[in-house]
Coordinates of N, CA, C and O and ligand atoms in Angstrom, one line a residue:
M1 N 44.6 -10.7 8.3 CA 44.2 -9.2 8.4 C 43.0 -9.1 6.9 O 42.0 -8.6 7.2
I2 N 43.4 -9.6 5.8 CA 42.6 -8.8 5.2 C 41.4 -9.9 4.4 O 40.6 -9.5 4.1
A3 N 42.2 -11.0 5.0 CA 40.0 -11.5 5.1 C 40.1 -11.2 6.3 O 38.9 -11.6 5.9
T4 N 40.3 -11.1 7.6 CA 39.0 -10.6 8.3 C 38.6 -8.8 7.6 O 37.1 -9.2 7.9
L5 N 39.1 -8.4 7.0 CA 38.4 -6.8 6.5 C 37.5 -7.4 5.7 O 36.1 -7.3 5.3
L6 N 38.0 -8.5 4.4 CA 37.0 -9.1 3.6 C 35.2 -9.7 4.4 O 34.4 -9.5 4.0
V7 N 35.2 -10.6 5.7 CA 35.2 -11.2 6.3 C 33.3 -9.6 6.6 O 32.3 -10.2 6.9
F8 N 34.8 -8.2 6.8 CA 34.0 -7.6 7.5 C 32.8 -6.6 6.7 O 31.6 -6.6 7.3
Y9 N 33.2 -7.0 6.1 CA 33.2 -6.1 4.3 C 31.8 -6.9 4.1 O 30.5 -6.6 3.5
S10 N 31.8 -8.2 3.7 CA 30.1 -9.2 3.0 C 29.5 -8.8 4.3 O 28.1 -9.7 4.3
L11 N 29.9 -9.1 6.1 CA 28.9 -8.4 6.6 C 28.1 -7.2 7.0 O 27.1 -7.5 7.0
L12 N 28.2 -6.6 6.6 CA 28.5 -5.6 6.4 C 27.0 -5.3 4.9 O 26.3 -4.7 4.6
T13 N 28.3 -5.9 3.6 CA 26.9 -5.5 2.6 C 24.8 -6.8 3.6 O 25.0 -6.4 2.6
V14 N 25.4 -7.8 3.3 CA 24.4 -8.6 4.0 C 23.6 -7.9 4.7 O 22.7 -7.6 4.9
V15 N 24.5 -7.5 5.9 CA 23.0 -6.1 7.1 C 22.4 -5.1 5.9 O 21.3 -4.9 6.7
Y16 N 23.5 -4.2 5.4 CA 22.8 -3.4 4.8 C 21.8 -3.5 3.8 O 20.7 -3.0 3.5
S17 N 22.0 -4.6 2.7 CA 21.1 -5.0 1.8 C 19.9 -5.8 2.7 O 18.8 -5.0 2.2
D18 N 19.6 -5.6 3.6 CA 18.6 -6.4 4.4 C 18.2 -5.1 4.8 O 16.3 -5.3 4.9
K19 N 18.7 -4.6 5.4 CA 18.0 -3.2 5.8 C 17.2 -2.6 4.2 O 16.1 -1.9 4.8
M20 N 18.0 -2.5 3.3 CA 17.6 -2.3 2.0 C 16.1 -1.9 1.2 O 15.3 -2.3 1.2
A21 N 16.8 -3.7 2.1 CA 14.6 -5.0 1.4 C 13.8 -4.7 1.6 O 13.2 -4.2 1.8
N22 N 14.1 -4.0 2.8 CA 12.8 -4.5 4.5 C 12.6 -2.4 4.2 O 11.7 -1.4 4.9
K23 N 12.7 -1.4 2.6 CA 12.0 -0.3 2.7 C 12.0 -0.2 1.7 O 11.1 0.7 0.8
E24 N 10.7 -1.8 1.2 CA 10.1 -1.7 0.3 C 8.7 -0.9 0.5 O 8.8 -0.6 1.7
R25 N 8.1 -0.4 -0.2 CA 6.9 0.9 -0.2 C 6.2 0.4 -1.2 O 6.1 0.0 -2.3
T26 N 4.8 0.0 -0.5 CA 3.6 -0.2 -2.0 C 2.6 1.1 -0.9 O 2.7 2.1 -0.2
F27 N 1.9 1.5 -2.2 CA 1.0 2.9 -2.0 C -0.8 1.6 -1.8 O -1.0 0.7 -2.3
I28 N -1.1 2.2 -1.3 CA -2.6 1.5 -0.5 C -3.9 2.9 -0.2 O -3.1 4.0 0.2
M29 N -5.4 2.5 -0.9 CA -5.8 3.7 -0.9 C -7.2 3.3 0.3 O -7.3 2.8 -1.0
V30 N -7.6 3.8 1.0 CA -8.8 3.5 1.4 C -10.6 4.7 0.6 O -9.2 5.5 0.6
K31 N -10.4 3.6 0.1 CA -11.4 4.1 -1.0 C -12.2 4.5 -0.1 O -13.5 4.6 0.5
P32 N -13.9 5.5 -1.2 CA -14.8 5.9 -0.5 C -15.6 5.4 0.2 O -16.6 6.0 1.2
D33 N -15.9 4.4 -0.2 CA -16.7 3.0 0.3 C -16.2 2.6 2.0 O -16.6 2.7 3.2
G34 N -14.5 2.8 2.0 CA -14.6 2.1 3.2 C -14.6 3.4 4.3 O -14.5 3.6 5.6
V35 N -14.1 4.8 3.7 CA -14.2 5.9 4.4 C -15.9 6.3 4.6 O -16.1 6.0 5.9
Q36 N -16.8 5.9 4.1 CA -17.8 5.7 3.8 C -18.4 5.3 5.7 O -19.7 5.7 6.0
R37 N -18.1 3.9 5.0 CA -18.5 3.5 6.7 C -17.5 3.4 7.8 O -17.6 1.3 8.9
G38 N -16.7 3.4 7.6 CA -16.0 4.1 8.7 C -15.1 3.2 9.3 O -15.0 1.9 10.5
L39 N -14.0 2.5 8.1 CA -12.8 1.0 8.4 C -12.0 1.9 8.2 O -11.5 0.7 7.9
V40 N -11.2 3.2 8.6 CA -10.2 3.5 8.5 C -9.4 3.1 9.4 O -8.0 2.3 8.6
G41 N -9.5 3.6 10.7 CA -8.8 3.0 11.3 C -9.0 1.0 11.5 O -8.2 0.6 12.1
K42 N -9.7 0.3 11.3 CA -9.6 -0.8 11.0 C -8.6 -1.2 9.5 O -7.4 -2.5 10.2
I43 N -8.5 -0.5 9.5 CA -7.8 -0.8 8.2 C -6.3 -0.5 7.7 O -5.2 -1.5 7.7
I44 N -6.3 0.3 9.2 CA -4.8 1.5 9.5 C -4.6 0.1 10.8 O -3.0 0.3 10.2
E45 N -5.3 0.0 11.5 CA -5.0 -0.8 12.4 C -4.5 -2.8 11.6 O -3.2 -3.0 12.2
R46 N -4.3 -3.0 10.2 CA -4.2 -3.7 10.4 C -2.7 -3.9 9.9 O -1.8 -5.2 10.3
F47 N -2.1 -3.0 9.3 CA -0.8 -3.0 8.6 C 0.0 -2.7 9.4 O 1.8 -3.1 9.6
E48 N 0.1 -1.5 10.9 CA -0.2 -0.9 11.8 C 0.9 -3.4 12.6 O 2.2 -2.8 13.5
Q49 N -0.9 -3.6 12.7 CA 0.2 -5.5 13.5 C 0.5 -6.0 13.0 O 1.7 -6.4 13.1
K50 N 1.2 -6.1 11.0 CA 1.4 -6.9 11.4 C 3.1 -6.3 11.1 O 3.6 -7.2 11.6
G51 N 3.1 -4.9 11.3 CA 4.6 -5.0 11.7 C 5.0 -3.5 10.1 O 6.6 -3.0 10.9
F52 N 4.6 -3.0 9.6 CA 4.7 -2.6 8.8 C 4.7 -0.9 9.1 O 4.2 -0.8 10.1
R53 N 5.2 0.3 8.0 CA 6.0 1.3 8.4 C 5.0 2.4 8.1 O 4.3 2.3 6.7
L54 N 4.5 3.1 8.4 CA 3.0 4.2 7.8 C 4.3 5.0 7.3 O 5.5 5.6 8.2
V55 N 4.4 5.3 6.2 CA 5.2 6.3 5.8 C 4.9 7.9 5.1 O 4.9 8.7 5.8
A56 N 3.8 7.6 4.6 CA 2.8 8.6 4.4 C 1.0 8.4 4.1 O 1.2 7.5 4.3
L57 N 0.4 9.6 4.2 CA -1.0 9.1 5.4 C -1.6 10.8 4.2 O -1.2 11.4 5.2
K58 N -2.6 10.7 3.7 CA -3.6 11.6 4.1 C -5.9 11.4 3.0 O -5.4 10.4 3.1
F59 N -5.9 12.3 3.5 CA -7.2 12.5 3.8 C -7.9 13.9 2.7 O -7.3 14.9 2.2
T60 N -8.0 12.8 1.5 CA -8.6 13.5 -0.2 C -9.1 13.9 -0.4 O -10.2 12.1 -1.1
W61 N -10.3 14.5 -1.1 CA -11.0 13.3 -2.3 C -10.5 13.6 -3.8 O -10.5 14.9 -4.0
A62 N -10.5 12.5 -4.3 CA -9.9 12.8 -5.8 C -10.3 13.3 -6.6 O -11.7 12.2 -7.0
S63 N -9.4 14.2 -7.4 CA -10.5 14.5 -8.8 C -10.6 13.3 -9.6 O -9.6 12.0 -10.3
K64 N -11.4 13.8 -10.4 CA -11.6 12.6 -12.4 C -10.4 12.2 -13.1 O -9.8 11.4 -13.2
E65 N -9.8 13.1 -13.2 CA -8.1 13.2 -13.3 C -7.0 12.8 -12.9 O -6.2 11.7 -14.1
L66 N -7.6 12.8 -12.0 CA -6.7 12.4 -10.6 C -6.5 10.3 -11.5 O -5.4 9.4 -11.4
L67 N -8.0 10.2 -10.4 CA -8.9 8.8 -10.8 C -8.3 7.9 -13.3 O -8.4 7.0 -12.8
E68 N -8.2 9.0 -12.9 CA -8.8 8.2 -14.8 C -6.5 7.6 -15.3 O -6.2 6.7 -15.5
K69 N -5.6 8.2 -14.8 CA -4.6 7.6 -13.8 C -4.2 7.0 -14.0 O -3.3 6.2 -13.4
H70 N -4.4 7.6 -12.3 CA -4.7 6.2 -11.5 C -4.9 4.6 -11.4 O -4.3 3.8 -12.1
Y71 N -5.7 4.9 -12.3 CA -6.6 3.6 -12.8 C -6.1 3.2 -15.1 O -6.9 3.2 -15.5
A72 N -5.3 4.3 -15.4 CA -5.0 4.4 -16.6 C -4.7 3.2 -17.2 O -5.4 2.8 -18.6
D73 N -4.7 1.8 -16.8 CA -4.6 0.4 -17.7 C -5.8 -0.6 -17.3 O -5.5 -1.0 -18.1
L74 N -6.7 1.1 -16.6 CA -8.9 -0.4 -17.3 C -8.8 0.7 -17.7 O -10.3 0.4 -17.8
A75 N -8.7 1.8 -19.0 CA -9.5 2.9 -18.8 C -10.1 2.2 -20.1 O -11.3 2.5 -20.9
G76 N -9.5 0.7 -21.0 CA -10.9 -0.1 -21.4 C -11.0 -1.0 -21.2 O -12.8 -1.0 -22.5
R77 N -11.8 -1.0 -19.9 CA -12.6 -2.2 -19.0 C -13.6 -1.7 -19.8 O -14.0 -0.1 -19.4
P78 N -15.4 -2.7 -19.6 CA -16.4 -1.9 -19.1 C -17.0 -0.7 -18.5 O -17.9 0.0 -17.6
F79 N -15.9 -1.3 -16.9 CA -16.7 -1.0 -16.2 C -15.7 0.4 -15.7 O -15.7 1.0 -14.5
F80 N -15.2 0.2 -16.6 CA -14.2 1.6 -16.1 C -14.3 3.2 -15.9 O -14.7 3.6 -14.4
P81 N -15.6 3.4 -16.4 CA -16.1 4.5 -16.0 C -16.4 4.7 -14.5 O -17.4 5.6 -13.6
G82 N -17.9 3.4 -14.5 CA -17.9 3.4 -12.7 C -17.5 3.2 -12.1 O -17.5 4.0 -11.2
L83 N -16.3 2.7 -12.6 CA -14.9 2.8 -12.0 C -15.1 4.0 -11.0 O -14.3 4.5 -9.8
V84 N -14.4 4.5 -12.3 CA -13.4 6.4 -11.5 C -15.3 7.0 -11.3 O -14.8 7.7 -9.6
N85 N -16.5 6.6 -11.4 CA -17.4 7.5 -10.9 C -17.3 7.6 -9.3 O -17.8 8.2 -8.3
Y86 N -16.7 6.0 -8.9 CA -17.2 5.6 -7.1 C -16.0 6.1 -6.2 O -15.9 6.2 -5.6
M87 N -14.9 5.9 -7.7 CA -13.4 6.5 -6.3 C -13.9 8.0 -6.5 O -13.3 8.8 -5.7
N88 N -14.7 8.9 -6.9 CA -14.7 10.2 -6.7 C -16.0 10.7 -6.4 O -16.1 12.0 -5.7
S89 N -17.1 10.3 -5.9 CA -18.2 9.7 -4.8 C -17.6 10.1 -4.2 O -19.1 10.3 -3.3
G90 N -16.6 10.7 -3.4 CA -16.3 10.9 -2.0 C -14.6 11.0 -1.2 O -13.7 10.2 -1.9
P91 N -14.3 11.3 -0.1 CA -13.4 11.4 -0.2 C -11.9 9.9 0.4 O -13.2 8.9 0.5
V92 N -11.1 10.3 0.2 CA -10.3 7.9 0.6 C -8.9 9.0 1.0 O -9.0 9.8 1.7
V93 N -8.2 7.8 1.2 CA -7.7 7.9 2.3 C -5.9 7.2 1.7 O -5.6 5.8 1.9
P94 N -5.3 7.9 0.9 CA -3.7 7.3 0.5 C -3.0 7.2 1.3 O -3.0 8.4 2.2
M95 N -2.7 6.4 1.8 CA -1.3 5.9 2.0 C -0.3 5.0 1.2 O -0.2 5.0 0.3
V96 N 1.2 5.4 2.3 CA 2.0 4.2 1.7 C 2.8 3.5 3.1 O 3.1 4.3 3.8
W97 N 2.8 2.7 2.8 CA 3.1 1.6 3.7 C 4.7 0.9 3.3 O 5.4 0.6 2.2
E98 N 5.3 0.9 4.3 CA 6.8 0.0 3.9 C 7.5 -1.0 4.6 O 6.7 -0.8 6.2
G99 N 7.4 -1.6 4.5 CA 8.6 -2.6 5.6 C 8.4 -4.3 4.2 O 9.1 -4.0 2.7
L100 N 9.4 -5.2 4.1 CA 10.0 -6.1 3.6 C 8.8 -6.8 3.5 O 7.9 -7.5 4.1
N101 N 9.4 -6.9 1.7 CA 7.9 -8.0 1.1 C 6.4 -6.7 1.3 O 5.5 -6.9 1.6
V102 N 6.3 -6.0 1.3 CA 4.6 -5.2 2.1 C 3.7 -5.3 0.7 O 2.6 -5.3 0.5
V103 N 5.0 -5.5 -1.2 CA 4.0 -5.6 -1.5 C 2.8 -6.5 -2.2 O 1.5 -6.5 -1.6
K104 N 3.2 -7.4 -1.8 CA 2.7 -9.1 -1.6 C 2.6 -8.8 -1.1 O 1.7 -9.9 -1.0
T105 N 3.1 -9.1 0.1 CA 2.6 -9.3 1.5 C 1.5 -8.1 1.6 O -0.2 -8.5 2.1
G106 N 1.0 -6.8 1.1 CA -0.1 -6.0 1.1 C -1.4 -6.7 0.9 O -2.8 -6.7 0.6
R107 N -1.2 -6.9 -0.7 CA -1.6 -7.5 -1.3 C -2.4 -8.1 -0.5 O -4.3 -9.2 -0.6
Q108 N -1.7 -9.8 -0.2 CA -2.7 -10.3 0.5 C -3.8 -10.5 2.2 O -4.7 -11.3 1.2
M109 N -3.6 -10.0 2.6 CA -3.5 -8.8 3.2 C -5.2 -8.4 2.8 O -6.1 -8.1 3.2
L110 N -4.5 -7.5 1.4 CA -6.6 -7.0 0.9 C -6.9 -8.3 0.0 O -8.4 -8.9 0.4
G111 N -6.9 -9.1 0.1 CA -7.2 -10.5 -0.4 C -8.3 -10.4 -2.0 O -7.9 -9.2 -2.5
A112 N -8.5 -11.3 -2.2 CA -8.6 -11.4 -3.8 C -9.4 -9.9 -4.2 O -10.1 -9.4 -3.7
T113 N -9.4 -9.5 -5.6 CA -10.0 -8.4 -5.6 C -11.6 -8.6 -5.6 O -12.3 -7.3 -5.8
N114 N -12.2 -9.2 -5.6 CA -13.4 -9.3 -5.5 C -13.4 -10.5 -4.8 O -13.7 -11.6 -4.5
P115 N -14.6 -9.0 -4.0 CA -14.8 -10.1 -2.6 C -15.4 -11.4 -2.2 O -15.4 -12.2 -1.1
A116 N -15.8 -11.9 -2.8 CA -16.4 -13.7 -3.2 C -15.2 -13.9 -3.1 O -16.3 -14.8 -2.1
D117 N -14.8 -13.6 -3.7 CA -13.3 -14.7 -3.7 C -12.2 -14.8 -2.9 O -11.5 -15.6 -2.4
S118 N -12.5 -14.0 -1.4 CA -12.2 -13.3 -0.8 C -11.9 -14.0 0.6 O -12.8 -13.8 0.6
L119 N -10.7 -14.6 1.0 CA -10.8 -15.8 1.3 C -10.5 -14.7 3.3 O -10.6 -12.7 3.3
P120 N -12.5 -15.4 3.8 CA -12.1 -14.4 5.6 C -10.5 -14.0 6.0 O -9.7 -15.2 6.1
G121 N -10.3 -13.4 6.9 CA -9.5 -13.4 7.4 C -8.4 -11.8 7.1 O -8.1 -11.0 7.3
T122 N -8.8 -11.8 5.5 CA -8.5 -10.5 4.2 C -9.5 -9.6 4.9 O -10.3 -10.1 5.3
I123 N -8.8 -8.3 3.9 CA -9.5 -7.6 4.7 C -10.4 -7.2 3.4 O -12.2 -6.8 3.5
R124 N -10.8 -7.9 2.2 CA -12.0 -7.4 1.4 C -12.6 -8.8 2.5 O -14.2 -8.7 2.1
G125 N -12.2 -9.8 2.0 CA -13.0 -11.2 2.6 C -13.9 -10.9 3.6 O -14.4 -11.5 4.3
D126 N -13.1 -10.0 4.9 CA -14.2 -10.0 6.7 C -15.3 -8.5 5.8 O -15.4 -8.2 6.5
F127 N -14.8 -7.5 4.7 CA -15.3 -6.0 4.9 C -16.3 -5.5 3.9 O -16.4 -4.6 4.2
C128 N -16.4 -6.9 2.8 CA -16.9 -6.2 2.3 C -17.8 -7.5 1.0 O -16.9 -8.7 1.2
I129 N -18.8 -7.4 0.2 CA -19.3 -8.5 -0.4 C -19.4 -7.8 -2.2 O -19.9 -9.4 -2.6
Q130 N -19.1 -6.9 -2.2 CA -19.2 -6.9 -3.9 C -17.9 -6.3 -4.9 O -17.2 -5.3 -3.7
V131 N -17.7 -6.9 -6.0 CA -16.3 -5.4 -5.8 C -16.0 -4.3 -6.7 O -15.6 -3.9 -6.5
G132 N -17.4 -4.1 -7.2 CA -17.2 -2.8 -7.6 C -17.1 -1.7 -6.0 O -17.4 -0.4 -6.1
R133 N -17.2 -2.3 -4.9 CA -17.4 -1.3 -3.9 C -16.4 -2.0 -2.5 O -17.1 -2.3 -1.4
N134 N -15.0 -2.4 -3.3 CA -14.5 -4.0 -2.5 C -13.9 -2.4 -1.8 O -12.1 -3.2 -1.3
I135 N -13.7 -2.0 -1.2 CA -12.8 -1.0 -0.3 C -11.8 -0.4 0.2 O -11.0 1.0 0.6
I136 N -10.8 -0.9 -1.1 CA -9.5 -0.9 -0.2 C -9.1 -0.3 -2.1 O -8.9 -1.9 -2.7
H137 N -8.4 -0.2 -2.4 CA -6.6 -0.7 -3.6 C -5.4 -0.9 -2.4 O -4.5 -0.2 -1.6
G138 N -4.7 -2.0 -3.0 CA -3.6 -2.1 -3.2 C -2.6 -2.2 -4.3 O -3.2 -2.9 -5.3
S139 N -1.4 -1.5 -4.4 CA -0.5 -2.1 -5.6 C 0.1 -3.4 -5.8 O 0.1 -4.0 -4.8
D140 N 0.1 -4.1 -7.3 CA 0.1 -4.9 -7.9 C 1.5 -5.7 -7.8 O 1.9 -7.0 -7.5
A141 N 2.1 -4.0 -7.6 CA 3.8 -4.9 -8.1 C 4.7 -3.0 -7.2 O 4.0 -3.0 -7.4
V142 N 5.8 -4.0 -7.6 CA 7.2 -2.6 -7.2 C 7.3 -1.6 -7.9 O 7.2 -0.7 -7.5
E143 N 7.5 -1.6 -9.5 CA 7.6 -0.7 -10.2 C 5.6 -0.3 -10.0 O 5.4 1.0 -9.8
S144 N 4.2 -0.3 -10.0 CA 3.4 -0.3 -9.9 C 3.1 1.5 -8.7 O 2.7 2.0 -8.0
A145 N 3.6 0.5 -7.3 CA 3.7 1.3 -6.2 C 4.6 3.0 -7.0 O 4.1 3.4 -5.8
N146 N 6.1 2.3 -6.7 CA 5.7 3.2 -7.4 C 6.2 4.8 -7.2 O 5.7 5.7 -7.7
K147 N 4.8 4.5 -9.6 CA 4.0 5.3 -10.1 C 3.0 5.4 -9.0 O 3.2 6.9 -9.2
E148 N 2.3 4.6 -8.8 CA 1.9 5.0 -7.9 C 1.7 6.2 -6.4 O 1.0 7.6 -6.9
I149 N 2.6 5.8 -5.8 CA 3.0 6.8 -4.7 C 3.4 8.4 -5.6 O 3.3 9.3 -4.5
A150 N 4.2 8.2 -6.1 CA 5.0 9.7 -7.1 C 3.6 10.0 -8.1 O 3.6 11.9 -7.4
L151 N 2.3 9.3 -8.0 CA 0.7 9.7 -8.7 C 0.0 10.6 -7.5 O -0.2 12.2 -7.9
W152 N 0.8 10.4 -6.7 CA -0.4 11.1 -5.1 C 0.3 11.4 -3.8 O -0.2 12.3 -3.0
F153 N 2.3 12.0 -3.8 CA 2.5 11.5 -3.4 C 3.5 12.6 -3.6 O 4.0 12.8 -4.3
D154 N 4.2 13.8 -3.0 CA 4.7 14.1 -3.1 C 6.2 13.9 -2.7 O 6.4 13.7 -1.7
E155 N 7.8 14.1 -3.0 CA 8.5 13.9 -2.3 C 9.1 14.3 -0.8 O 8.4 12.9 0.4
K156 N 8.6 15.1 -0.6 CA 8.7 15.7 0.8 C 7.4 15.8 1.9 O 7.1 15.0 3.1
E157 N 6.2 14.7 1.0 CA 4.6 14.4 2.0 C 6.1 12.5 2.6 O 5.3 12.4 3.7
L158 N 6.7 12.5 2.3 CA 6.7 10.4 2.6 C 8.3 11.3 3.4 O 9.2 12.0 3.3
I159 N 7.8 10.5 4.6 CA 9.0 10.3 6.3 C 8.9 8.9 6.2 O 8.5 8.6 6.6
P160 N 10.8 8.9 5.9 CA 11.9 8.4 6.2 C 11.4 8.2 8.0 O 12.0 9.4 8.0
W161 N 11.5 7.1 8.9 CA 11.9 6.6 10.2 C 11.8 5.0 10.4 O 11.6 4.7 9.6
T162 N 12.4 5.4 11.6 CA 12.7 4.0 11.8 C 12.1 3.5 13.5 O 12.2 4.1 14.6
P163 N 10.1 2.8 14.1 CA 9.6 3.4 14.2 C 10.4 2.6 15.9 O 10.9 1.6 15.9
A164 N 10.4 2.7 17.0 CA 11.0 2.0 18.2 C 11.7 0.6 17.9 O 11.9 -0.6 18.4
S165 N 10.3 0.2 18.0 CA 9.9 -1.2 17.6 C 10.7 -2.5 16.3 O 10.7 -3.8 16.4
N166 N 11.1 -1.3 15.2 CA 11.9 -2.8 14.6 C 13.1 -3.2 14.6 O 12.4 -4.4 14.0
D167 N 13.7 -3.0 16.0 CA 14.1 -4.2 16.0 C 13.8 -5.6 16.9 O 14.0 -6.9 16.9
W168 N 12.4 -5.5 17.2 CA 11.2 -6.8 17.6 C 11.1 -7.1 16.4 O 10.3 -8.0 16.8
I169 N 11.2 -6.5 15.5 CA 9.6 -6.3 14.3 C 10.9 -7.7 12.6 O 10.9 -9.1 12.2
Y170 N 12.0 -7.0 12.8 CA 13.4 -7.5 12.3 C 14.4 -8.0 12.5 O 14.9 -7.3 14.4
E171 N 14.4 -9.4 12.2 CA 16.3 -9.6 13.0 C 17.4 -9.1 13.0 O 17.8 -9.0 12.4
Ligands
IDP1 P1 -7.1 -4.3 -7.4 O1 -8.1 -3.3 -6.6 O2 -7.4 -6.0 -6.9 O3 -5.6 -4.3 -8.2 P2 -8.0 -4.4 -10.6 O4 -8.3 -5.7 -11.2 O5 -6.9 -3.3 -10.7 O6 -7.9 -4.6 -9.0 O7 -9.5 -3.5 -10.8 C1 -9.0 -2.6 -9.8 C2 -10.9 -2.3 -9.1 O8 -11.6 -2.2 -10.7 C3 -10.6 -2.6 -7.9 O9 -10.3 -2.7 -7.2 C4 -12.7 -2.5 -8.5 O10 -12.6 -1.5 -7.5 C5 -12.7 -2.2 -10.2 N1 -13.1 -3.4 -10.5 C6 -12.5 -4.2 -10.9 N2 -13.5 -5.6 -11.3 C7 -13.9 -4.8 -11.9 C8 -15.1 -5.5 -12.3 O11 -15.9 -6.2 -12.6 N3 -17.2 -4.9 -12.4 C9 -16.5 -3.9 -11.0 N4 -15.6 -3.4 -11.0 C10 -14.2 -3.7 -10.5
MG2 MG1 -5.3 -2.8 -9.1

C-alpha cells in the first residue's frame, strides 16, 4: 500500500515538474525596423508554429528612459547612444512567450546578434543584414528574461492559459 502511494507520488512529482518546465518564459520584442518593414506577423508566426504560447503582447513607442534600463548592461559600449536612438525611433512590439526551454530555443530562432553571422532559417538570418538593424530582441537567460518581462509588463498583463493544442505539443 505504502509502495503504491510512493510510486503514485513520484509519478505526480514527475508530471508536475514537467508541466512547470513548460512554463519557462522569455521576452521577445520586434524592434522599430521590424515593425516598419511589416514583419510583425511573420515573427509572431515563427513562435506560434514552433508551439510556444503567447502570454503577453503590446504595441508601444518606448521612452528613452525605458530603453536605457532595458539595455543597461550595454551602457558603456560605444554603440549605446545609437542603439537607444534606434530603439526609440518608432513603435515596437514587446511580447512574452512561454514553453519548454523557450529562452534558449528563442535565441536559436533569432540567430546570431550580427545578421552577417545568423544562419539562414533564423529570423535575423532570413530578414536582415546589419547588426544595428537586426529587427528583433530576445532574452539571453532565464534571469534576464524575468527582469525584462517585469520591466515591460505589469503582472496583470501576463495571461496564463492552456491552448487547445497543448497535449499535441507536449507528451
Ligand atoms: P542580442 O540582441 O543578440 O542579445 P546584445 O549583445 O545584447 O545582442 O546587443 C543588443 C543589441 O545592441 C543588438 O541586438 C544590436 O541591436 C545592438 N548591437 C550590438 N552590437 C552592436 C554593434 O557592434 N553595433 C551596433 N549595434 C550593436
Ligand atoms: Mg542581449
